[in-house]
Amino acid sequence: MKRILIGTVLAAASMNVFAVAPGGPGCGWGNMLFEGQSGLPSHLIASITNGTSGNATFGMTSGTNGCDTSGRLAYNGKPMLVLSSIMSELSEDVARGEGEALTTYAVVLGIDVEDRDHFAALTHAHFSEIFPSADVTAEQVHATTLSLMSKDPILAKYAEQA
């Protein structure tokens, strides 16, 4: 239970860190100063400039500095941190069709409360595909889960977001 809770907290924190830049990708003086540049150093300095001067926050509240808050934030990474930490619990929960690890995985995938029972039923029905062997990796479990979700009319919208 502690591992699930810790994994959920870390996943939530990592989603916030890797979300699309608040205010949009061109928001703040740092983005203006380093416009057109790519690579880690430029992104870090732009981010530090925006964070230390508070101009991105000002831009989001005032609608200036190239900031636009009308777009939706997105997370483009994979929930491997959570999934890797709960693999044994998740396989047991998927086999049963319910449980905390399965609920945690559904939350990390962004599945709404009203669709979680359907997600649990889908994963349970396809247990042998999701967990084909004892040494299956988190990446394989995730890829198979998304593939199954993308073929399901209710869960396809979540597979596209993941």
JSON list of N, CA and C in Angstrom, two decimals, residues 24-99:
[
{"chain": "A", "resi": 24, "resn": "GLY", "atom": "N", "xyz": [1.49, 28.49, -22.12]},
{"chain": "A", "resi": 24, "resn": "GLY", "atom": "CA", "xyz": [1.82, 28.18, -23.50]},
{"chain": "A", "resi": 24, "resn": "GLY", "atom": "C", "xyz": [3.31, 28.05, -23.71]},
{"chain": "A", "resi": 25, "resn": "PRO", "atom": "N", "xyz": [3.70, 27.47, -24.83]},
{"chain": "A", "resi": 25, "resn": "PRO", "atom": "CA", "xyz": [5.12, 27.21, -25.07]},
{"chain": "A", "resi": 25, "resn": "PRO", "atom": "C", "xyz": [5.94, 28.46, -25.35]},
{"chain": "A", "resi": 26, "resn": "GLY", "atom": "N", "xyz": [5.33, 29.59, -25.62]},
{"chain": "A", "resi": 26, "resn": "GLY", "atom": "CA", "xyz": [6.09, 30.81, -25.89]},
{"chain": "A", "resi": 26, "resn": "GLY", "atom": "C", "xyz": [5.89, 31.86, -24.82]},
{"chain": "A", "resi": 27, "resn": "CYS", "atom": "N", "xyz": [5.63, 31.45, -23.61]},
{"chain": "A", "resi": 27, "resn": "CYS", "atom": "CA", "xyz": [5.25, 32.35, -22.54]},
{"chain": "A", "resi": 27, "resn": "CYS", "atom": "C", "xyz": [6.47, 32.80, -21.73]},
{"chain": "A", "resi": 28, "resn": "GLY", "atom": "N", "xyz": [6.64, 34.10, -21.56]},
{"chain": "A", "resi": 28, "resn": "GLY", "atom": "CA", "xyz": [7.65, 34.65, -20.68]},
{"chain": "A", "resi": 28, "resn": "GLY", "atom": "C", "xyz": [8.86, 35.24, -21.40]},
{"chain": "A", "resi": 29, "resn": "TRP", "atom": "N", "xyz": [9.61, 36.04, -20.65]},
{"chain": "A", "resi": 29, "resn": "TRP", "atom": "CA", "xyz": [10.79, 36.70, -21.22]},
{"chain": "A", "resi": 29, "resn": "TRP", "atom": "C", "xyz": [11.87, 35.70, -21.60]},
{"chain": "A", "resi": 30, "resn": "GLY", "atom": "N", "xyz": [12.00, 34.63, -20.83]},
{"chain": "A", "resi": 30, "resn": "GLY", "atom": "CA", "xyz": [13.01, 33.62, -21.15]},
{"chain": "A", "resi": 30, "resn": "GLY", "atom": "C", "xyz": [12.78, 33.03, -22.53]},
{"chain": "A", "resi": 31, "resn": "ASN", "atom": "N", "xyz": [11.52, 32.77, -22.85]},
{"chain": "A", "resi": 31, "resn": "ASN", "atom": "CA", "xyz": [11.19, 32.24, -24.17]},
{"chain": "A", "resi": 31, "resn": "ASN", "atom": "C", "xyz": [11.45, 33.28, -25.25]},
{"chain": "A", "resi": 32, "resn": "MET", "atom": "N", "xyz": [11.20, 34.55, -24.93]},
{"chain": "A", "resi": 32, "resn": "MET", "atom": "CA", "xyz": [11.44, 35.62, -25.89]},
{"chain": "A", "resi": 32, "resn": "MET", "atom": "C", "xyz": [12.95, 35.77, -26.15]},
{"chain": "A", "resi": 33, "resn": "LEU", "atom": "N", "xyz": [13.75, 35.72, -25.09]},
{"chain": "A", "resi": 33, "resn": "LEU", "atom": "CA", "xyz": [15.19, 35.90, -25.23]},
{"chain": "A", "resi": 33, "resn": "LEU", "atom": "C", "xyz": [15.85, 34.76, -26.01]},
{"chain": "A", "resi": 34, "resn": "PHE", "atom": "N", "xyz": [15.32, 33.55, -25.85]},
{"chain": "A", "resi": 34, "resn": "PHE", "atom": "CA", "xyz": [15.94, 32.39, -26.48]},
{"chain": "A", "resi": 34, "resn": "PHE", "atom": "C", "xyz": [15.08, 31.82, -27.61]},
{"chain": "A", "resi": 35, "resn": "GLU", "atom": "N", "xyz": [14.24, 32.67, -28.18]},
{"chain": "A", "resi": 35, "resn": "GLU", "atom": "CA", "xyz": [13.35, 32.24, -29.27]},
{"chain": "A", "resi": 35, "resn": "GLU", "atom": "C", "xyz": [14.15, 31.63, -30.42]},
{"chain": "A", "resi": 36, "resn": "GLY", "atom": "N", "xyz": [13.68, 30.51, -30.91]},
{"chain": "A", "resi": 36, "resn": "GLY", "atom": "CA", "xyz": [14.32, 29.84, -32.03]},
{"chain": "A", "resi": 36, "resn": "GLY", "atom": "C", "xyz": [15.44, 28.90, -31.66]},
{"chain": "A", "resi": 37, "resn": "GLN", "atom": "N", "xyz": [15.90, 28.95, -30.43]},
{"chain": "A", "resi": 37, "resn": "GLN", "atom": "CA", "xyz": [16.99, 28.06, -30.01]},
{"chain": "A", "resi": 37, "resn": "GLN", "atom": "C", "xyz": [16.41, 26.75, -29.48]},
{"chain": "A", "resi": 38, "resn": "SER", "atom": "N", "xyz": [17.20, 25.71, -29.57]},
{"chain": "A", "resi": 38, "resn": "SER", "atom": "CA", "xyz": [16.76, 24.41, -29.06]},
{"chain": "A", "resi": 38, "resn": "SER", "atom": "C", "xyz": [17.87, 23.82, -28.19]},
{"chain": "A", "resi": 39, "resn": "GLY", "atom": "N", "xyz": [17.55, 22.73, -27.56]},
{"chain": "A", "resi": 39, "resn": "GLY", "atom": "CA", "xyz": [18.54, 22.07, -26.71]},
{"chain": "A", "resi": 39, "resn": "GLY", "atom": "C", "xyz": [18.31, 22.35, -25.25]},
{"chain": "A", "resi": 40, "resn": "LEU", "atom": "N", "xyz": [18.85, 21.49, -24.44]},
{"chain": "A", "resi": 40, "resn": "LEU", "atom": "CA", "xyz": [18.67, 21.57, -23.00]},
{"chain": "A", "resi": 40, "resn": "LEU", "atom": "C", "xyz": [19.17, 22.88, -22.39]},
{"chain": "A", "resi": 41, "resn": "PRO", "atom": "N", "xyz": [20.37, 23.38, -22.74]},
{"chain": "A", "resi": 41, "resn": "PRO", "atom": "CA", "xyz": [20.84, 24.62, -22.10]},
{"chain": "A", "resi": 41, "resn": "PRO", "atom": "C", "xyz": [19.89, 25.80, -22.34]},
{"chain": "A", "resi": 42, "resn": "SER", "atom": "N", "xyz": [19.41, 25.97, -23.57]},
{"chain": "A", "resi": 42, "resn": "SER", "atom": "CA", "xyz": [18.50, 27.08, -23.87]},
{"chain": "A", "resi": 42, "resn": "SER", "atom": "C", "xyz": [17.19, 26.94, -23.10]},
{"chain": "A", "resi": 43, "resn": "HIS", "atom": "N", "xyz": [16.66, 25.73, -23.03]},
{"chain": "A", "resi": 43, "resn": "HIS", "atom": "CA", "xyz": [15.41, 25.52, -22.31]},
{"chain": "A", "resi": 43, "resn": "HIS", "atom": "C", "xyz": [15.59, 25.76, -20.82]},
{"chain": "A", "resi": 44, "resn": "LEU", "atom": "N", "xyz": [16.70, 25.32, -20.27]},
{"chain": "A", "resi": 44, "resn": "LEU", "atom": "CA", "xyz": [16.94, 25.53, -18.84]},
{"chain": "A", "resi": 44, "resn": "LEU", "atom": "C", "xyz": [17.07, 27.02, -18.51]},
{"chain": "A", "resi": 45, "resn": "ILE", "atom": "N", "xyz": [17.84, 27.73, -19.30]},
{"chain": "A", "resi": 45, "resn": "ILE", "atom": "CA", "xyz": [18.04, 29.16, -19.01]},
{"chain": "A", "resi": 45, "resn": "ILE", "atom": "C", "xyz": [16.73, 29.92, -19.20]},
{"chain": "A", "resi": 46, "resn": "ALA", "atom": "N", "xyz": [15.95, 29.58, -20.23]},
{"chain": "A", "resi": 46, "resn": "ALA", "atom": "CA", "xyz": [14.66, 30.23, -20.43]},
{"chain": "A", "resi": 46, "resn": "ALA", "atom": "C", "xyz": [13.73, 29.95, -19.25]},
{"chain": "A", "resi": 47, "resn": "SER", "atom": "N", "xyz": [13.73, 28.71, -18.80]},
{"chain": "A", "resi": 47, "resn": "SER", "atom": "CA", "xyz": [12.88, 28.34, -17.67]},
{"chain": "A", "resi": 47, "resn": "SER", "atom": "C", "xyz": [13.31, 29.05, -16.39]},
{"chain": "A", "resi": 48, "resn": "ILE", "atom": "N", "xyz": [14.62, 29.13, -16.16]},
{"chain": "A", "resi": 48, "resn": "ILE", "atom": "CA", "xyz": [15.14, 29.82, -14.97]},
{"chain": "A", "resi": 48, "resn": "ILE", "atom": "C", "xyz": [14.79, 31.31, -15.05]},
{"chain": "A", "resi": 49, "resn": "THR", "atom": "N", "xyz": [14.94, 31.90, -16.22]},
{"chain": "A", "resi": 49, "resn": "THR", "atom": "CA", "xyz": [14.59, 33.32, -16.40]},
{"chain": "A", "resi": 49, "resn": "THR", "atom": "C", "xyz": [13.12, 33.55, -16.08]},
{"chain": "A", "resi": 50, "resn": "ASN", "atom": "N", "xyz": [12.27, 32.70, -16.61]},
{"chain": "A", "resi": 50, "resn": "ASN", "atom": "CA", "xyz": [10.84, 32.85, -16.36]},
{"chain": "A", "resi": 50, "resn": "ASN", "atom": "C", "xyz": [10.50, 32.63, -14.89]},
{"chain": "A", "resi": 51, "resn": "GLY", "atom": "N", "xyz": [11.14, 31.63, -14.28]},
{"chain": "A", "resi": 51, "resn": "GLY", "atom": "CA", "xyz": [10.82, 31.30, -12.89]},
{"chain": "A", "resi": 51, "resn": "GLY", "atom": "C", "xyz": [11.34, 32.30, -11.88]},
{"chain": "A", "resi": 52, "resn": "THR", "atom": "N", "xyz": [12.55, 32.80, -12.08]},
{"chain": "A", "resi": 52, "resn": "THR", "atom": "CA", "xyz": [13.13, 33.70, -11.08]},
{"chain": "A", "resi": 52, "resn": "THR", "atom": "C", "xyz": [12.57, 35.11, -11.16]},
{"chain": "A", "resi": 53, "resn": "SER", "atom": "N", "xyz": [12.15, 35.53, -12.33]},
{"chain": "A", "resi": 53, "resn": "SER", "atom": "CA", "xyz": [11.62, 36.89, -12.45]},
{"chain": "A", "resi": 53, "resn": "SER", "atom": "C", "xyz": [10.12, 36.95, -12.26]},
{"chain": "A", "resi": 54, "resn": "GLY", "atom": "N", "xyz": [9.44, 35.81, -12.33]},
{"chain": "A", "resi": 54, "resn": "GLY", "atom": "CA", "xyz": [7.99, 35.78, -12.15]},
{"chain": "A", "resi": 54, "resn": "GLY", "atom": "C", "xyz": [7.23, 36.35, -13.33]},
{"chain": "A", "resi": 55, "resn": "ASN", "atom": "N", "xyz": [7.93, 36.59, -14.46]},
{"chain": "A", "resi": 55, "resn": "ASN", "atom": "CA", "xyz": [7.25, 37.24, -15.58]},
{"chain": "A", "resi": 55, "resn": "ASN", "atom": "C", "xyz": [6.26, 36.32, -16.28]},
{"chain": "A", "resi": 56, "resn": "ALA", "atom": "N", "xyz": [6.47, 35.01, -16.25]},
{"chain": "A", "resi": 56, "resn": "ALA", "atom": "CA", "xyz": [5.52, 34.10, -16.87]},
{"chain": "A", "resi": 56, "resn": "ALA", "atom": "C", "xyz": [4.21, 34.10, -16.08]},
{"chain": "A", "resi": 57, "resn": "THR", "atom": "N", "xyz": [4.32, 34.12, -14.76]},
{"chain": "A", "resi": 57, "resn": "THR", "atom": "CA", "xyz": [3.12, 34.18, -13.93]},
{"chain": "A", "resi": 57, "resn": "THR", "atom": "C", "xyz": [2.37, 35.48, -14.19]},
{"chain": "A", "resi": 58, "resn": "PHE", "atom": "N", "xyz": [3.10, 36.59, -14.25]},
{"chain": "A", "resi": 58, "resn": "PHE", "atom": "CA", "xyz": [2.48, 37.87, -14.57]},
{"chain": "A", "resi": 58, "resn": "PHE", "atom": "C", "xyz": [1.83, 37.82, -15.94]},
{"chain": "A", "resi": 59, "resn": "GLY", "atom": "N", "xyz": [2.53, 37.24, -16.90]},
{"chain": "A", "resi": 59, "resn": "GLY", "atom": "CA", "xyz": [2.00, 37.14, -18.26]},
{"chain": "A", "resi": 59, "resn": "GLY", "atom": "C", "xyz": [0.73, 36.32, -18.34]},
{"chain": "A", "resi": 60, "resn": "MET", "atom": "N", "xyz": [0.66, 35.25, -17.56]},
{"chain": "A", "resi": 60, "resn": "MET", "atom": "CA", "xyz": [-0.54, 34.42, -17.57]},
{"chain": "A", "resi": 60, "resn": "MET", "atom": "C", "xyz": [-1.74, 35.17, -16.97]},
{"chain": "A", "resi": 61, "resn": "THR", "atom": "N", "xyz": [-1.51, 35.94, -15.92]},
{"chain": "A", "resi": 61, "resn": "THR", "atom": "CA", "xyz": [-2.63, 36.65, -15.29]},
{"chain": "A", "resi": 61, "resn": "THR", "atom": "C", "xyz": [-3.04, 37.89, -16.06]},
{"chain": "A", "resi": 62, "resn": "SER", "atom": "N", "xyz": [-2.09, 38.49, -16.79]},
{"chain": "A", "resi": 62, "resn": "SER", "atom": "CA", "xyz": [-2.41, 39.72, -17.52]},
{"chain": "A", "resi": 62, "resn": "SER", "atom": "C", "xyz": [-2.63, 39.49, -19.01]},
{"chain": "A", "resi": 63, "resn": "GLY", "atom": "N", "xyz": [-2.28, 38.31, -19.50]},
{"chain": "A", "resi": 63, "resn": "GLY", "atom": "CA", "xyz": [-2.44, 38.02, -20.93]},
{"chain": "A", "resi": 63, "resn": "GLY", "atom": "C", "xyz": [-1.34, 38.63, -21.78]},
{"chain": "A", "resi": 64, "resn": "THR", "atom": "N", "xyz": [-0.20, 38.96, -21.17]},
{"chain": "A", "resi": 64, "resn": "THR", "atom": "CA", "xyz": [0.92, 39.56, -21.91]},
{"chain": "A", "resi": 64, "resn": "THR", "atom": "C", "xyz": [2.09, 38.59, -21.96]},
{"chain": "A", "resi": 65, "resn": "ASN", "atom": "N", "xyz": [3.22, 39.02, -22.45]},
{"chain": "A", "resi": 65, "resn": "ASN", "atom": "CA", "xyz": [4.47, 38.23, -22.52]},
{"chain": "A", "resi": 65, "resn": "ASN", "atom": "C", "xyz": [4.33, 36.95, -23.35]},
{"chain": "A", "resi": 66, "resn": "GLY", "atom": "N", "xyz": [3.39, 36.96, -24.29]},
{"chain": "A", "resi": 66, "resn": "GLY", "atom": "CA", "xyz": [3.20, 35.80, -25.14]},
{"chain": "A", "resi": 66, "resn": "GLY", "atom": "C", "xyz": [2.49, 34.65, -24.45]},
{"chain": "A", "resi": 67, "resn": "CYS", "atom": "N", "xyz": [1.82, 34.94, -23.35]},
{"chain": "A", "resi": 67, "resn": "CYS", "atom": "CA", "xyz": [1.17, 33.88, -22.57]},
{"chain": "A", "resi": 67, "resn": "CYS", "atom": "C", "xyz": [-0.30, 33.75, -22.93]},
{"chain": "A", "resi": 68, "resn": "ASP", "atom": "N", "xyz": [-0.76, 32.52, -23.00]},
{"chain": "A", "resi": 68, "resn": "ASP", "atom": "CA", "xyz": [-2.15, 32.21, -23.30]},
{"chain": "A", "resi": 68, "resn": "ASP", "atom": "C", "xyz": [-2.55, 31.02, -22.45]},
{"chain": "A", "resi": 69, "resn": "THR", "atom": "N", "xyz": [-3.52, 31.20, -21.58]},
{"chain": "A", "resi": 69, "resn": "THR", "atom": "CA", "xyz": [-3.93, 30.12, -20.69]},
{"chain": "A", "resi": 69, "resn": "THR", "atom": "C", "xyz": [-5.18, 29.40, -21.17]},
{"chain": "A", "resi": 70, "resn": "SER", "atom": "N", "xyz": [-5.60, 29.64, -22.41]},
{"chain": "A", "resi": 70, "resn": "SER", "atom": "CA", "xyz": [-6.82, 29.00, -22.90]},
{"chain": "A", "resi": 70, "resn": "SER", "atom": "C", "xyz": [-6.59, 27.55, -23.31]},
{"chain": "A", "resi": 71, "resn": "GLY", "atom": "N", "xyz": [-5.34, 27.15, -23.56]},
{"chain": "A", "resi": 71, "resn": "GLY", "atom": "CA", "xyz": [-5.06, 25.78, -23.97]},
{"chain": "A", "resi": 71, "resn": "GLY", "atom": "C", "xyz": [-5.05, 24.82, -22.79]},
{"chain": "A", "resi": 72, "resn": "ARG", "atom": "N", "xyz": [-5.17, 23.53, -23.10]},
{"chain": "A", "resi": 72, "resn": "ARG", "atom": "CA", "xyz": [-5.15, 22.51, -22.06]},
{"chain": "A", "resi": 72, "resn": "ARG", "atom": "C", "xyz": [-3.72, 22.06, -21.81]},
{"chain": "A", "resi": 73, "resn": "LEU", "atom": "N", "xyz": [-3.39, 21.85, -20.55]},
{"chain": "A", "resi": 73, "resn": "LEU", "atom": "CA", "xyz": [-2.10, 21.28, -20.20]},
{"chain": "A", "resi": 73, "resn": "LEU", "atom": "C", "xyz": [-2.08, 19.81, -20.59]},
{"chain": "A", "resi": 74, "resn": "ALA", "atom": "N", "xyz": [-0.93, 19.32, -20.96]},
{"chain": "A", "resi": 74, "resn": "ALA", "atom": "CA", "xyz": [-0.81, 17.93, -21.38]},
{"chain": "A", "resi": 74, "resn": "ALA", "atom": "C", "xyz": [0.46, 17.33, -20.82]},
{"chain": "A", "resi": 75, "resn": "TYR", "atom": "N", "xyz": [0.43, 16.03, -20.64]},
{"chain": "A", "resi": 75, "resn": "TYR", "atom": "CA", "xyz": [1.60, 15.29, -20.21]},
{"chain": "A", "resi": 75, "resn": "TYR", "atom": "C", "xyz": [1.93, 14.31, -21.33]},
{"chain": "A", "resi": 76, "resn": "ASN", "atom": "N", "xyz": [3.13, 14.41, -21.88]},
{"chain": "A", "resi": 76, "resn": "ASN", "atom": "CA", "xyz": [3.50, 13.58, -23.02]},
{"chain": "A", "resi": 76, "resn": "ASN", "atom": "C", "xyz": [4.43, 12.43, -22.65]},
{"chain": "A", "resi": 77, "resn": "GLY", "atom": "N", "xyz": [4.68, 12.26, -21.38]},
{"chain": "A", "resi": 77, "resn": "GLY", "atom": "CA", "xyz": [5.54, 11.16, -20.95]},
{"chain": "A", "resi": 77, "resn": "GLY", "atom": "C", "xyz": [4.73, 9.91, -20.70]},
{"chain": "A", "resi": 78, "resn": "LYS", "atom": "N", "xyz": [5.38, 8.90, -20.23]},
{"chain": "A", "resi": 78, "resn": "LYS", "atom": "CA", "xyz": [4.71, 7.65, -19.90]},
{"chain": "A", "resi": 78, "resn": "LYS", "atom": "C", "xyz": [4.77, 7.44, -18.39]},
{"chain": "A", "resi": 79, "resn": "PRO", "atom": "N", "xyz": [3.72, 6.86, -17.83]},
{"chain": "A", "resi": 79, "resn": "PRO", "atom": "CA", "xyz": [3.69, 6.66, -16.38]},
{"chain": "A", "resi": 79, "resn": "PRO", "atom": "C", "xyz": [4.54, 5.49, -15.92]},
{"chain": "A", "resi": 80, "resn": "MET", "atom": "N", "xyz": [5.76, 5.40, -16.39]},
{"chain": "A", "resi": 80, "resn": "MET", "atom": "CA", "xyz": [6.62, 4.26, -16.07]},
{"chain": "A", "resi": 80, "resn": "MET", "atom": "C", "xyz": [7.05, 4.24, -14.61]},
{"chain": "A", "resi": 81, "resn": "LEU", "atom": "N", "xyz": [7.20, 5.42, -14.01]},
{"chain": "A", "resi": 81, "resn": "LEU", "atom": "CA", "xyz": [7.62, 5.47, -12.62]},
{"chain": "A", "resi": 81, "resn": "LEU", "atom": "C", "xyz": [6.62, 4.73, -11.74]},
{"chain": "A", "resi": 82, "resn": "VAL", "atom": "N", "xyz": [5.35, 5.03, -11.90]},
{"chain": "A", "resi": 82, "resn": "VAL", "atom": "CA", "xyz": [4.32, 4.38, -11.11]},
{"chain": "A", "resi": 82, "resn": "VAL", "atom": "C", "xyz": [4.22, 2.91, -11.49]},
{"chain": "A", "resi": 83, "resn": "LEU", "atom": "N", "xyz": [4.16, 2.66, -12.77]},
{"chain": "A", "resi": 83, "resn": "LEU", "atom": "CA", "xyz": [3.95, 1.30, -13.23]},
{"chain": "A", "resi": 83, "resn": "LEU", "atom": "C", "xyz": [5.08, 0.38, -12.80]},
{"chain": "A", "resi": 84, "resn": "SER", "atom": "N", "xyz": [6.30, 0.81, -12.90]},
{"chain": "A", "resi": 84, "resn": "SER", "atom": "CA", "xyz": [7.44, -0.01, -12.50]},
{"chain": "A", "resi": 84, "resn": "SER", "atom": "C", "xyz": [7.40, -0.35, -11.01]},
{"chain": "A", "resi": 85, "resn": "SER", "atom": "N", "xyz": [6.91, 0.58, -10.21]},
{"chain": "A", "resi": 85, "resn": "SER", "atom": "CA", "xyz": [6.92, 0.36, -8.77]},
{"chain": "A", "resi": 85, "resn": "SER", "atom": "C", "xyz": [5.77, -0.52, -8.28]},
{"chain": "A", "resi": 86, "resn": "ILE", "atom": "N", "xyz": [4.77, -0.77, -9.12]},
{"chain": "A", "resi": 86, "resn": "ILE", "atom": "CA", "xyz": [3.62, -1.56, -8.67]},
{"chain": "A", "resi": 86, "resn": "ILE", "atom": "C", "xyz": [3.32, -2.76, -9.56]},
{"chain": "A", "resi": 87, "resn": "MET", "atom": "N", "xyz": [4.31, -3.23, -10.32]},
{"chain": "A", "resi": 87, "resn": "MET", "atom": "CA", "xyz": [4.07, -4.30, -11.28]},
{"chain": "A", "resi": 87, "resn": "MET", "atom": "C", "xyz": [3.47, -5.56, -10.65]},
{"chain": "A", "resi": 88, "resn": "SER", "atom": "N", "xyz": [4.02, -6.02, -9.54]},
{"chain": "A", "resi": 88, "resn": "SER", "atom": "CA", "xyz": [3.49, -7.27, -8.96]},
{"chain": "A", "resi": 88, "resn": "SER", "atom": "C", "xyz": [2.07, -7.06, -8.44]},
{"chain": "A", "resi": 89, "resn": "GLU", "atom": "N", "xyz": [1.83, -5.94, -7.77]},
{"chain": "A", "resi": 89, "resn": "GLU", "atom": "CA", "xyz": [0.48, -5.64, -7.28]},
{"chain": "A", "resi": 89, "resn": "GLU", "atom": "C", "xyz": [-0.50, -5.47, -8.43]},
{"chain": "A", "resi": 90, "resn": "LEU", "atom": "N", "xyz": [-0.03, -4.81, -9.51]},
{"chain": "A", "resi": 90, "resn": "LEU", "atom": "CA", "xyz": [-0.90, -4.58, -10.66]},
{"chain": "A", "resi": 90, "resn": "LEU", "atom": "C", "xyz": [-1.29, -5.90, -11.32]},
{"chain": "A", "resi": 91, "resn": "SER", "atom": "N", "xyz": [-0.33, -6.81, -11.48]},
{"chain": "A", "resi": 91, "resn": "SER", "atom": "CA", "xyz": [-0.67, -8.09, -12.11]},
{"chain": "A", "resi": 91, "resn": "SER", "atom": "C", "xyz": [-1.71, -8.85, -11.29]},
{"chain": "A", "resi": 92, "resn": "GLU", "atom": "N", "xyz": [-1.59, -8.80, -9.97]},
{"chain": "A", "resi": 92, "resn": "GLU", "atom": "CA", "xyz": [-2.57, -9.46, -9.11]},
{"chain": "A", "resi": 92, "resn": "GLU", "atom": "C", "xyz": [-3.95, -8.80, -9.23]},
{"chain": "A", "resi": 93, "resn": "ASP", "atom": "N", "xyz": [-3.96, -7.47, -9.27]},
{"chain": "A", "resi": 93, "resn": "ASP", "atom": "CA", "xyz": [-5.22, -6.74, -9.38]},
{"chain": "A", "resi": 93, "resn": "ASP", "atom": "C", "xyz": [-5.89, -6.97, -10.73]},
{"chain": "A", "resi": 94, "resn": "VAL", "atom": "N", "xyz": [-5.11, -6.99, -11.80]},
{"chain": "A", "resi": 94, "resn": "VAL", "atom": "CA", "xyz": [-5.67, -7.23, -13.13]},
{"chain": "A", "resi": 94, "resn": "VAL", "atom": "C", "xyz": [-6.25, -8.65, -13.17]},
{"chain": "A", "resi": 95, "resn": "ALA", "atom": "N", "xyz": [-5.55, -9.60, -12.58]},
{"chain": "A", "resi": 95, "resn": "ALA", "atom": "CA", "xyz": [-6.05, -10.98, -12.54]},
{"chain": "A", "resi": 95, "resn": "ALA", "atom": "C", "xyz": [-7.39, -11.06, -11.79]},
{"chain": "A", "resi": 96, "resn": "ARG", "atom": "N", "xyz": [-7.54, -10.27, -10.72]},
{"chain": "A", "resi": 96, "resn": "ARG", "atom": "CA", "xyz": [-8.79, -10.24, -9.94]},
{"chain": "A", "resi": 96, "resn": "ARG", "atom": "C", "xyz": [-9.84, -9.34, -10.57]},
{"chain": "A", "resi": 97, "resn": "GLY", "atom": "N", "xyz": [-9.39, -8.34, -11.34]},
{"chain": "A", "resi": 97, "resn": "GLY", "atom": "CA", "xyz": [-10.33, -7.39, -11.94]},
{"chain": "A", "resi": 97, "resn": "GLY", "atom": "C", "xyz": [-10.65, -6.20, -11.05]},
{"chain": "A", "resi": 98, "resn": "GLU", "atom": "N", "xyz": [-9.87, -6.03, -9.99]},
{"chain": "A", "resi": 98, "resn": "GLU", "atom": "CA", "xyz": [-10.08, -4.90, -9.07]},
{"chain": "A", "resi": 98, "resn": "GLU", "atom": "C", "xyz": [-8.88, -4.77, -8.15]},
{"chain": "A", "resi": 99, "resn": "GLY", "atom": "N", "xyz": [-8.78, -3.61, -7.51]},
{"chain": "A", "resi": 99, "resn": "GLY", "atom": "CA", "xyz": [-7.72, -3.41, -6.53]},
{"chain": "A", "resi": 99, "resn": "GLY", "atom": "C", "xyz": [-7.09, -2.03, -6.62]}
]
